[in-house]
Amino acid sequence: MTQQFVTDYINKKIQENEDYIRYTFYELKVTNNLTDEELQIFLEMNKNYFENKGYKVYFTGAKFIYKNCNRIVESNELMIAIKEEKRKEKRAK
């Protein structure tokens, strides 16, 4: 796993849906074949990136509210990042 891989993956996820970023166990461990150590580093780098960009970041088992619905990060999901509403409103102006 390289820094370029992490950057490219973040950009891919943002292009898919910039407001709701979701990483699953399957896509990272199986599809991209990350080791446990690489996975931890990858998630930490993503956490730092998204928090610095105004996202709320949640990991497996965490409860959160999205579009006025109570949700939980499911056991097959490793991380979810949600863009904060305040940021979106400022950007729209």
Short mmCIF file of C-alpha atoms in Angstrom, two decimals:
data_model
loop_
_atom_site.label_atom_id
_atom_site.label_comp_id
_atom_site.label_asym_id
_atom_site.label_seq_id
_atom_site.Cartn_x
_atom_site.Cartn_y
_atom_site.Cartn_z
CA MET A 1 0.00 0.00 0.00
CA THR A 2 1.39 3.37 -1.01
CA GLN A 3 0.46 6.98 -0.29
CA GLN A 4 -0.70 7.19 -3.91
CA PHE A 5 -3.06 4.25 -3.37
CA VAL A 6 -4.61 6.00 -0.35
CA THR A 7 -4.94 9.32 -2.21
CA ASP A 8 -6.46 7.67 -5.28
CA TYR A 9 -8.90 5.68 -3.15
CA ILE A 10 -10.03 8.79 -1.26
CA ASN A 11 -10.57 10.62 -4.56
CA LYS A 12 -12.54 7.68 -5.96
CA LYS A 13 -14.82 7.63 -2.90
CA ILE A 14 -15.37 11.40 -3.03
CA GLN A 15 -16.33 11.15 -6.72
CA GLU A 16 -18.88 8.41 -5.89
CA ASN A 17 -20.56 10.48 -3.14
CA GLU A 18 -18.79 13.37 -1.45
CA ASP A 19 -21.35 13.58 1.37
CA TYR A 20 -21.27 9.94 2.51
CA ILE A 21 -18.05 7.90 2.38
CA ARG A 22 -18.29 4.19 3.23
CA TYR A 23 -15.51 1.60 3.47
CA THR A 24 -16.39 -2.07 3.81
CA PHE A 25 -14.34 -4.99 5.06
CA TYR A 26 -14.80 -6.75 1.73
CA GLU A 27 -13.54 -3.91 -0.45
CA LEU A 28 -10.42 -3.28 1.64
CA LYS A 29 -9.41 -6.74 2.88
CA VAL A 30 -10.63 -8.95 0.04
CA THR A 31 -10.71 -6.81 -3.11
CA ASN A 32 -7.61 -4.71 -2.29
CA ASN A 33 -5.86 -7.44 -0.26
CA LEU A 34 -4.70 -5.13 2.55
CA THR A 35 -2.97 -6.76 5.51
CA ASP A 36 -4.26 -6.03 9.01
CA GLU A 37 -1.42 -3.55 9.53
CA GLU A 38 -2.02 -1.83 6.18
CA LEU A 39 -5.73 -1.67 6.97
CA GLN A 40 -5.12 0.14 10.26
CA ILE A 41 -2.77 2.62 8.61
CA PHE A 42 -5.22 3.14 5.72
CA LEU A 43 -8.13 3.83 8.08
CA GLU A 44 -6.07 6.20 10.24
CA MET A 45 -4.93 8.17 7.19
CA ASN A 46 -8.52 8.36 5.93
CA LYS A 47 -9.80 9.41 9.36
CA ASN A 48 -7.29 12.25 9.51
CA TYR A 49 -8.03 13.36 5.96
CA PHE A 50 -11.81 13.40 6.34
CA GLU A 51 -11.82 15.02 9.78
CA ASN A 52 -9.59 17.79 8.42
CA LYS A 53 -12.09 18.29 5.57
CA GLY A 54 -15.03 18.71 7.96
CA TYR A 55 -16.43 15.19 8.03
CA LYS A 56 -17.63 13.23 11.05
CA VAL A 57 -15.95 9.81 11.05
CA TYR A 58 -17.44 6.64 12.54
CA PHE A 59 -16.08 3.11 12.89
CA THR A 60 -17.69 -0.33 13.25
CA GLY A 61 -20.37 -0.36 15.94
CA ALA A 62 -20.68 3.42 16.27
CA LYS A 63 -24.11 5.04 16.24
CA PHE A 64 -24.79 8.13 14.16
CA ILE A 65 -27.60 10.11 12.55
CA TYR A 66 -27.75 10.50 8.78
CA LYS A 67 -30.64 12.22 6.98
CA ASN A 68 -32.64 12.30 10.23
CA CYS A 69 -32.38 8.51 10.73
CA ASN A 70 -30.59 6.73 13.55
CA ARG A 71 -27.99 4.39 12.09
CA ILE A 72 -25.13 2.19 13.18
CA VAL A 73 -21.89 1.28 11.42
CA GLU A 74 -22.58 -2.38 10.65
CA SER A 75 -20.16 -5.24 11.33
CA ASN A 76 -19.18 -5.49 7.64
CA GLU A 77 -18.43 -1.73 7.48
CA LEU A 78 -15.08 -0.46 8.71
CA MET A 79 -15.56 3.30 8.43
CA ILE A 80 -18.18 5.85 7.45
CA ALA A 81 -17.44 9.55 6.98
CA ILE A 82 -20.28 12.05 6.69
CA LYS A 83 -19.83 15.62 5.53
CA GLU A 84 -21.10 18.03 8.17
CA GLU A 85 -24.15 20.08 7.19
CA LYS A 86 -22.56 23.40 8.21
CA ARG A 87 -19.78 22.89 5.69
CA LYS A 88 -22.18 22.12 2.86
CA GLU A 89 -24.25 25.23 3.61
CA LYS A 90 -21.19 27.49 3.57
CA ARG A 91 -20.05 25.99 0.28
CA ALA A 92 -23.45 26.61 -1.33
CA LYS A 93 -23.31 30.36 -0.59
#
